[in-house]
Coordinates of C-alpha atoms in Angstrom, one line a residue:
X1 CA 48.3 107.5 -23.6
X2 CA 48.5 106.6 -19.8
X3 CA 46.4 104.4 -17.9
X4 CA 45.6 106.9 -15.9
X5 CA 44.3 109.1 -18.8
X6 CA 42.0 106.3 -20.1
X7 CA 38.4 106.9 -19.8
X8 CA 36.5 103.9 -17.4
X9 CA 34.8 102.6 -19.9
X10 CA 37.8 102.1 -22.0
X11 CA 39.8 100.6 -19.5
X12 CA 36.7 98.1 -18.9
X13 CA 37.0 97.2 -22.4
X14 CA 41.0 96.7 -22.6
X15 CA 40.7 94.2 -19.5
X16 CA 37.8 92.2 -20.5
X17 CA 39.8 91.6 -23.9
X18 CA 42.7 90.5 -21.7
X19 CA 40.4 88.3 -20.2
X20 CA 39.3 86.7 -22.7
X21 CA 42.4 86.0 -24.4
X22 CA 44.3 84.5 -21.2
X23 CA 40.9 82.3 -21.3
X24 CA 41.6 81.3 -25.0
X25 CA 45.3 81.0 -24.5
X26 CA 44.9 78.1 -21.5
X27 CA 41.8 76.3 -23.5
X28 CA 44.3 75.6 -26.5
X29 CA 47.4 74.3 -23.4
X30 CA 45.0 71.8 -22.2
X31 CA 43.4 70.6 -25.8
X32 CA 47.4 70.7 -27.3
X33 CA 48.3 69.4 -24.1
X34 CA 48.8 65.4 -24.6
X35 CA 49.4 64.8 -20.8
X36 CA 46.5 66.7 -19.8
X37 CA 44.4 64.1 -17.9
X38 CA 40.9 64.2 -19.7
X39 CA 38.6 63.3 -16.3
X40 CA 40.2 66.5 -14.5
X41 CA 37.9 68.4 -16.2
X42 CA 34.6 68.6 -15.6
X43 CA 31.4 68.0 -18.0
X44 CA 28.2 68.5 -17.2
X45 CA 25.5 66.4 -18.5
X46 CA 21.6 67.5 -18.7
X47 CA 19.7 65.7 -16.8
X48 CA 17.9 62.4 -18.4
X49 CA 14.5 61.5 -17.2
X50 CA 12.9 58.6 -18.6
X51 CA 9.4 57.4 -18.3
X52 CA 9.4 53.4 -17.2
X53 CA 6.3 51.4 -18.4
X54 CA 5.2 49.4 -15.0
X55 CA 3.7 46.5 -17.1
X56 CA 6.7 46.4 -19.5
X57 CA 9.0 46.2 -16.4
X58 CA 7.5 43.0 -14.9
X59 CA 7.3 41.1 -17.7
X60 CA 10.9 41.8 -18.4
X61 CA 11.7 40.5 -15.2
X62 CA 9.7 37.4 -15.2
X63 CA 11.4 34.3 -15.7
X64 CA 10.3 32.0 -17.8
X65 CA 10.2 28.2 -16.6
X66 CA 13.0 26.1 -18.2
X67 CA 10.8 23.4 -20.1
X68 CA 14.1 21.3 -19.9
X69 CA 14.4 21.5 -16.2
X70 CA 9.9 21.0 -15.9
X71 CA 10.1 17.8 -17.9
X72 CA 12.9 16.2 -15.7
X73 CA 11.4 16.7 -12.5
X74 CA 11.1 13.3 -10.8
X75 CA 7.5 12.4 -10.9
X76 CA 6.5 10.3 -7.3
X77 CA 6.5 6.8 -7.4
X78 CA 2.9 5.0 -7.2
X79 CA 2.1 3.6 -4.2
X80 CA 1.5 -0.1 -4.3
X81 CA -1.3 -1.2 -1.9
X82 CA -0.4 -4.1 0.0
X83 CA -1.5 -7.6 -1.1
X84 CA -4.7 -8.1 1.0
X85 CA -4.2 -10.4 4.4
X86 CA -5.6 -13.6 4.7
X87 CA -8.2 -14.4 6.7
X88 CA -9.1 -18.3 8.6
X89 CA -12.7 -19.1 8.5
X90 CA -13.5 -22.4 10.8
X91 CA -16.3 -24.7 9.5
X92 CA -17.9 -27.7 9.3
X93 CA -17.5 -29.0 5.0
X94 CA -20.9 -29.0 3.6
X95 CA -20.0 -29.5 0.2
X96 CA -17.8 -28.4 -3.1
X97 CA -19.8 -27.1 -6.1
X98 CA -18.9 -26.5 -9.4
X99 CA -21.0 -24.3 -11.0
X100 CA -19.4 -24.4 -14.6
X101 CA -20.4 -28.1 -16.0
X102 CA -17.8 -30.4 -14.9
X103 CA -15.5 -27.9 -16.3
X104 CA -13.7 -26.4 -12.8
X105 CA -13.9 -22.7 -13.5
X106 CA -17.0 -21.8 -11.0
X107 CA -16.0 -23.8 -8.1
X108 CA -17.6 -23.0 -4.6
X109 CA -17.0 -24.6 -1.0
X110 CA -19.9 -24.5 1.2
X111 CA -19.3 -24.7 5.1
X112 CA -21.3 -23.9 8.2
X113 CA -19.4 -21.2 10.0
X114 CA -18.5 -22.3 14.0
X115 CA -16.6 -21.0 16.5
X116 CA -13.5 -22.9 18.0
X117 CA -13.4 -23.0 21.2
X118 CA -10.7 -24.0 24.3
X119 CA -10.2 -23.1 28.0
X120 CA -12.7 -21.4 30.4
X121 CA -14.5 -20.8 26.6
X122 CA -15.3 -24.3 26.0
X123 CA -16.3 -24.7 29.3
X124 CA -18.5 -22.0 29.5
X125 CA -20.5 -23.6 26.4
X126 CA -20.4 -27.0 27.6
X127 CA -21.9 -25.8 31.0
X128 CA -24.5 -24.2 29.2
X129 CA -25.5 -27.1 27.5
X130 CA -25.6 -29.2 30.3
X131 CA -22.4 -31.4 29.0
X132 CA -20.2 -30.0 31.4
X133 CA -19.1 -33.6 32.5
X134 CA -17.4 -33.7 28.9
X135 CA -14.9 -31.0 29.2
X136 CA -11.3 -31.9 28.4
X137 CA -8.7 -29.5 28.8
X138 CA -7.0 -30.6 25.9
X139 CA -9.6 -31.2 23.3
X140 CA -11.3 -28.4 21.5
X141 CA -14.9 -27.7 21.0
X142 CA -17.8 -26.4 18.2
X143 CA -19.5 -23.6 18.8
X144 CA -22.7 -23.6 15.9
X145 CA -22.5 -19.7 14.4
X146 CA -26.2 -20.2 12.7
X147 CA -27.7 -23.1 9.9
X148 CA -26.7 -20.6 7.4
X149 CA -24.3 -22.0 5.1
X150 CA -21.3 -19.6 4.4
X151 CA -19.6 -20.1 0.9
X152 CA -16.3 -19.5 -0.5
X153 CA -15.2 -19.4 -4.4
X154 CA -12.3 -21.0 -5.2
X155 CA -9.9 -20.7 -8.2
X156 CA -11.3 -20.1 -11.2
X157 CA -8.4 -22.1 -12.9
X158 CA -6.2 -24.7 -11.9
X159 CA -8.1 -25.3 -8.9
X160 CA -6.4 -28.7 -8.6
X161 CA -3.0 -27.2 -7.8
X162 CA -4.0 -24.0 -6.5
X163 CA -5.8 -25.2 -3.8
X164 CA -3.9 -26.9 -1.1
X165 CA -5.4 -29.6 1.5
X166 CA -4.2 -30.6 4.4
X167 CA -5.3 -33.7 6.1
X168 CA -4.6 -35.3 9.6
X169 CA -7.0 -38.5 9.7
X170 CA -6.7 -39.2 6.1
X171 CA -5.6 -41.1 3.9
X172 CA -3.5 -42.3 6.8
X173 CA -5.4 -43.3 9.6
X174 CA -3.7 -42.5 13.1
X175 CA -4.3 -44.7 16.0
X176 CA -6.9 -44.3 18.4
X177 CA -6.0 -41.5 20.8
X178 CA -5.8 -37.4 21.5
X179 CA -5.0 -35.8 18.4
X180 CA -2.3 -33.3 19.1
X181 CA -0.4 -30.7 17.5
X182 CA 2.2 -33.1 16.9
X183 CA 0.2 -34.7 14.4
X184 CA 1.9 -35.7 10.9
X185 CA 0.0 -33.1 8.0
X186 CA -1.0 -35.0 5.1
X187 CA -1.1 -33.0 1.9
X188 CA -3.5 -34.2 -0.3
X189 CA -4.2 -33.2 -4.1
X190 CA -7.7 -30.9 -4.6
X191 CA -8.7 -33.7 -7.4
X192 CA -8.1 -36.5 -5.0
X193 CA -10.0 -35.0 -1.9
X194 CA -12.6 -33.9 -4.5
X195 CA -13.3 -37.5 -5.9
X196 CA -12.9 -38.9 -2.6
X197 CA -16.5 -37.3 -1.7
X198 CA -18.2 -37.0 -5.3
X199 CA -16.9 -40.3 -7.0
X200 CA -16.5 -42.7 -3.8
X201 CA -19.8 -41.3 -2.6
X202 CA -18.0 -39.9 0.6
X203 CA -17.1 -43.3 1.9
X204 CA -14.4 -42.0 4.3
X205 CA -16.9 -39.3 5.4
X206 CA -15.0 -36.3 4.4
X207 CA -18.1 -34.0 4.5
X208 CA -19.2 -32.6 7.9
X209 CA -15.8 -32.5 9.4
X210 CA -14.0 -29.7 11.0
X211 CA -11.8 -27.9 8.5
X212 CA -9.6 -24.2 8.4
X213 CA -10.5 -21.9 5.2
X214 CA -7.8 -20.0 4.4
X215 CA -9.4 -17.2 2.5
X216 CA -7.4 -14.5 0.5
X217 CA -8.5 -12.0 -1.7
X218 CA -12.4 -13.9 -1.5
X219 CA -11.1 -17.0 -2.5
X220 CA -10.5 -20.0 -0.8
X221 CA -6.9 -21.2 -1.3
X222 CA -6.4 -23.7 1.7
X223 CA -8.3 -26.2 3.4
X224 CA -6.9 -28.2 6.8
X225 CA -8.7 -30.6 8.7
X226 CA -9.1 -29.5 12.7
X227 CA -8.9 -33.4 13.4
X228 CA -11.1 -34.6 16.6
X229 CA -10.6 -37.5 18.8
X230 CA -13.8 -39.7 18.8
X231 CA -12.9 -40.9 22.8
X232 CA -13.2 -37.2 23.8
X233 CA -16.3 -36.1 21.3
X234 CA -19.1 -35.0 23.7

């Protein structure tokens, strides 16, 4: 039978048969085929959707601090105050107590606090006094800060070698004259000066001189004579 004698819904038949066995036929070439490039042909893949848990999320991308790395962090170095600055206190020496017994641990040194004076200063106080004819530029001069007596521990231990003294008009006695800076110091042992006023009964009038406390961290760690000349004393 012809073609052409084929009823249309036969011939819609016959071709979609061809169809579909051309489509078979090229779907076994390219599965047979073994240089058929697998990516050339194309897949389609549903769609994924995926619900993310916010909370979940963070925490997953929080880091947790490396105890190792924590524990070797360089801790900053304490800061050291600076040794306290000592201080001059000028005086006249009332005394030296010992509060402990004879036993040297509660020692005190009593003085009456006085300004030291020079230049137009000295002057000044002399003039208002009315001992103005006195005045010696070279010489220095007591001001009296009060009767109060101002006191100053010392040691509590090894006072004897702790403390240091510093003499200019004793032992050694210097000839008569101004009593410069140029003066020889004369260090004397603590026990020594101490005994020279307590056990000799002061005989070479130690007490109610002129002396420098040198004063660090409240105790009194130095005492110098400020000597005066008795030719210029007012």
């Amino acid at each position: 039978m012809k073609w052409s004698e084929l009823k249309p819904a036969a011939r819609y038949g016959i071709i979609a048969a061809a169809v579909v066995a051309v489509s078979g036929i090229a779907v076994g070439a390219v599965l047979l085929s073994g240089d058929a490039k697998r990516g050339t042909v194309p897949v389609l893949l549903p769609e994924i959707t995926a619900t993310v848990d916010a909370t979940a999320t963070a925490a997953a991308t929080e880091t947790a601090p490396d105890a190792s790395i924590a524990g070797s962090t360089k801790q900053p170095t304490p800061v050291t105050p600076p040794p306290a600055a000592a201080t001059k206190a000028f005086g006249k020496l009332k005394g030296i107590r010992d509060e402990s017994g004879g036993n040297w641990t509660a020692l005190w040194v009593d003085m009456e606090a006085a300004d030291f004076l020079t230049g137009g200063d000295a002057l000044a106080w002399l003039i208002q006094n009315g001992d103005q004819d006195f005045y010696n530029k070279k010489y220095w001069y007591a001001r009296p800060k009060g009767a109060a007596v101002t006191s100053f521990k010392l040691p509590s231990s090894n006072a004897a070698t702790k403390v240091s003294v510093v003499m200019y008009t004793w032992p050694v006695v210097p000839a008569v004259g101004f009593y410069g800076p140029d003066m020889t110091a004369q260090k004397v042992g603590f026990g020594e000066f101490y005994d020279s006023i307590y056990m000799d009964e002061d005989s070479d009038q130690l007490l109610n001189r002129y002396y420098w406390f040198t004063v660090t961290n409240d105790v009194c760690t130095k005492i110098e004579e400020q000597p005066r000349d008795p030719y210029y004393e007012p």
